[in-house]
Coordinates of C-alpha atoms in Angstrom, one line a residue:
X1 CA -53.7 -223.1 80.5
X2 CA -51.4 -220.1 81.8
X3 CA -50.1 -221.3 85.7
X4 CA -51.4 -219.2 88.8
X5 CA -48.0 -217.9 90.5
X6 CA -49.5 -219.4 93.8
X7 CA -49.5 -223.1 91.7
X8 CA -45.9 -222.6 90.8
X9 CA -44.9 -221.6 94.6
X10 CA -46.5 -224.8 95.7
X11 CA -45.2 -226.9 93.4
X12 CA -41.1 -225.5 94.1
X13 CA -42.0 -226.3 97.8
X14 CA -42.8 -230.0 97.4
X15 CA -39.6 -230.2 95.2
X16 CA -37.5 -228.7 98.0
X17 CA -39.5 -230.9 100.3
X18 CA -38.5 -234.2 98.6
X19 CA -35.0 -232.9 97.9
X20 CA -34.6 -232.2 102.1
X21 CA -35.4 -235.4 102.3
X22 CA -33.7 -237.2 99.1
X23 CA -30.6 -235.6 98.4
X24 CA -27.7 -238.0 99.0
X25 CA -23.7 -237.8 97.6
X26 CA -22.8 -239.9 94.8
X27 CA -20.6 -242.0 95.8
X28 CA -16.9 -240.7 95.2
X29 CA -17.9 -237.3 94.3
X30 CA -16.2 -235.7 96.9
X31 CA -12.9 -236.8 95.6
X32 CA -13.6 -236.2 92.0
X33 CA -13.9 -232.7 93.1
X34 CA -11.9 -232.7 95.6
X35 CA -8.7 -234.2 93.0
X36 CA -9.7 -231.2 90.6
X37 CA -6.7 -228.7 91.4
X38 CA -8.4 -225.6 88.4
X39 CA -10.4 -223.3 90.0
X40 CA -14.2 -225.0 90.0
X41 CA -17.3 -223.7 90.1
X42 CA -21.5 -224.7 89.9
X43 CA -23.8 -223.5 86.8
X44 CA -27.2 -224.1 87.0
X45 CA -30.7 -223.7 86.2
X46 CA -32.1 -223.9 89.7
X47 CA -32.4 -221.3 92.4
X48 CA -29.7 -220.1 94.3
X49 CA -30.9 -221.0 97.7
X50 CA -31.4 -224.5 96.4
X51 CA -28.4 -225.0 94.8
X52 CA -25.9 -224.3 97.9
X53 CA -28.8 -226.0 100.2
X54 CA -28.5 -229.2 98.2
X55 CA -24.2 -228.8 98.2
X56 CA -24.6 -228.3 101.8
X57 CA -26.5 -231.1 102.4
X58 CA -23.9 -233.4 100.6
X59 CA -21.0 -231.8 101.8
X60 CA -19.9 -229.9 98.6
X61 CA -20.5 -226.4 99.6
X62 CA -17.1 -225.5 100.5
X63 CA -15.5 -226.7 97.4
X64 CA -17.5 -224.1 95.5
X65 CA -18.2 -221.3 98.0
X66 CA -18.4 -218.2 96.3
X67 CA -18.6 -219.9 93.2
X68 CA -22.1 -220.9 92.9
X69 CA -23.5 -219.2 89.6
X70 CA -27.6 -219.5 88.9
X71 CA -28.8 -218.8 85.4
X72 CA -31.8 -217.0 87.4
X73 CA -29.6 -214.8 89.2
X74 CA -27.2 -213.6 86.1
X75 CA -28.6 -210.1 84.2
X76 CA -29.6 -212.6 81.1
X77 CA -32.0 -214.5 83.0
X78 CA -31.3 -216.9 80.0
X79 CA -31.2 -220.3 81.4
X80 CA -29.8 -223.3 79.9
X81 CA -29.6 -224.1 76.7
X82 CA -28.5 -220.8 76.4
X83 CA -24.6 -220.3 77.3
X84 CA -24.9 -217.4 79.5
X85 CA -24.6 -219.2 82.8
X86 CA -21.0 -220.6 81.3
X87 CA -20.0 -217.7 80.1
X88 CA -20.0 -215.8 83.2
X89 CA -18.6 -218.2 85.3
X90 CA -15.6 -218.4 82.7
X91 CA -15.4 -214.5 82.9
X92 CA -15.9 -214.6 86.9
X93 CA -13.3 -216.9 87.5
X94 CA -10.9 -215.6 84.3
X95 CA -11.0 -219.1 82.6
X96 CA -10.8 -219.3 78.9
X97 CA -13.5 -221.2 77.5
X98 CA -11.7 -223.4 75.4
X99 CA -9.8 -224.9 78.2
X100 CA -12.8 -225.7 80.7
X101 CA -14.3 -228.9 81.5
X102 CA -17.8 -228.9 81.8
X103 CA -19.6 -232.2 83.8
X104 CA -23.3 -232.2 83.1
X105 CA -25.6 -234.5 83.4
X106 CA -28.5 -233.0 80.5
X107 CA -28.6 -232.4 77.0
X108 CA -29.4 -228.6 77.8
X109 CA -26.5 -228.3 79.8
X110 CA -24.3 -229.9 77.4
X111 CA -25.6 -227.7 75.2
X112 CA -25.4 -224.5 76.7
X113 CA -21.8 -225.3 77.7
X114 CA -20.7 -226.5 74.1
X115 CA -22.4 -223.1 72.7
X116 CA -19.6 -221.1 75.1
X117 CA -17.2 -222.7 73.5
X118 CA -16.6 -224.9 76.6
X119 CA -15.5 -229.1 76.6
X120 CA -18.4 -231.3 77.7
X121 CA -18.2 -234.3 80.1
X122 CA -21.4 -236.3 80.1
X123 CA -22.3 -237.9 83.8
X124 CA -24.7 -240.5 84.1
X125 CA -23.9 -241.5 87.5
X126 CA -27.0 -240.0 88.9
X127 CA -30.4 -241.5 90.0
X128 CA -32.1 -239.8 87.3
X129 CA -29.8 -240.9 84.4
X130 CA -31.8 -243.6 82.1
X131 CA -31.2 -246.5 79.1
X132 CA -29.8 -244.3 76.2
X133 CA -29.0 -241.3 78.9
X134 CA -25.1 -241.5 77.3
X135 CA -25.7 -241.4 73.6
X136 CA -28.6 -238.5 74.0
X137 CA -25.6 -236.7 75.9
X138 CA -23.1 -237.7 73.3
X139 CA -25.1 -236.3 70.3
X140 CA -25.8 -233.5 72.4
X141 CA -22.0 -232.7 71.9
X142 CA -20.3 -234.5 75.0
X143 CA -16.9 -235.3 74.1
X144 CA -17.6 -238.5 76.0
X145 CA -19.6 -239.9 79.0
X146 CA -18.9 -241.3 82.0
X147 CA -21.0 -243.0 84.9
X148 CA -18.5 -243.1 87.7
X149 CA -16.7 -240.4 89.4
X150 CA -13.3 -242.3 90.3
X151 CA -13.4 -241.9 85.9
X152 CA -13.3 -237.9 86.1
X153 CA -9.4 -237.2 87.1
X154 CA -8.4 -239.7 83.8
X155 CA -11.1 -238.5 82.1
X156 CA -9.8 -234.8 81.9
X157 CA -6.2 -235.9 81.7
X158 CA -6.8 -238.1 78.5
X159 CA -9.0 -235.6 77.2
X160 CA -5.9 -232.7 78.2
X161 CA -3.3 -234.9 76.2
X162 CA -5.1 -235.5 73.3
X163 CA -6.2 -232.0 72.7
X164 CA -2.4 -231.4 72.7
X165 CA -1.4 -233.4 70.8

């Protein structure tokens, strides 16, 4: 049964609705992101508006101002699982793929980000993570997983280290 466009309208209102109302920090995001010293950026599925709305409302915004990259918005239009999104961010911000760290929290953004060539951090730190969330991101090609954000700045550097080695 094909959607009316005016069914589809209503239901991105109530999301943004609920997320005006919902949307809270995880707690020690801020310093994850603030402790990252690479340039840093947001690649995502969702709407523009929504995406700096929500990193507004937590505070975030400035850490990725200008930086903000939508898989709507890019010429593709190819969202996630597709790698478009990554790529242009890496191209945007002249970062090689191999050396980036990608946090996502879903199996089509681990995918997306492993398909350009990009390092994968699961997160299942988030409300919406479940039993099993790790191992689906781990067989979804995340190098490894973790729940906290105080785990990020080790995280990276072990991962940095041994990749040198």
């Amino acid at each position: 049964i094909p959607f009316q466009a005016s069914m589809i309208d209503r239901a991105e209102e109530l999301v943004d609705r609920k997320l005006r109302s919902d949307v809270r920090a995880i707690d020690g995001v801020r310093e994850a992101v603030a402790a990252v010293t690479a340039p840093r950026c947001v690649c995502s599925n969702s709407r523009l508006e929504r995406i700096e709305f929500m990193l507004e409302k937590v505070g975030l915004l400035p850490f990725f101002a200008g930086r903000i990259f939508s898989a709507l918005e890019i010429p593709s239009k190819k969202t996630k699982p597709a790698p478009d999104v990554f790529l242009i961010a890496a191209e945007q911000l002249n970062a090689d793929p191999a050396n980036t760290f990608v946090i996502e929290d879903s199996v089509h953004g681990v995918t997306g980000a492993r398909a350009a060539g990009m390092r994968v951090i699961g997160f299942t730190g988030a409300a919406h993570s479940y039993p099993g969330h790790a191992d689906v991101l781990t067989e979804a090609g995340a190098e490894t997983v973790i729940r906290r954000w105080a785990e990020l700045k080790s995280v990276i550097a072990a991962l940095s280290e041994w990749s040198d080695a």
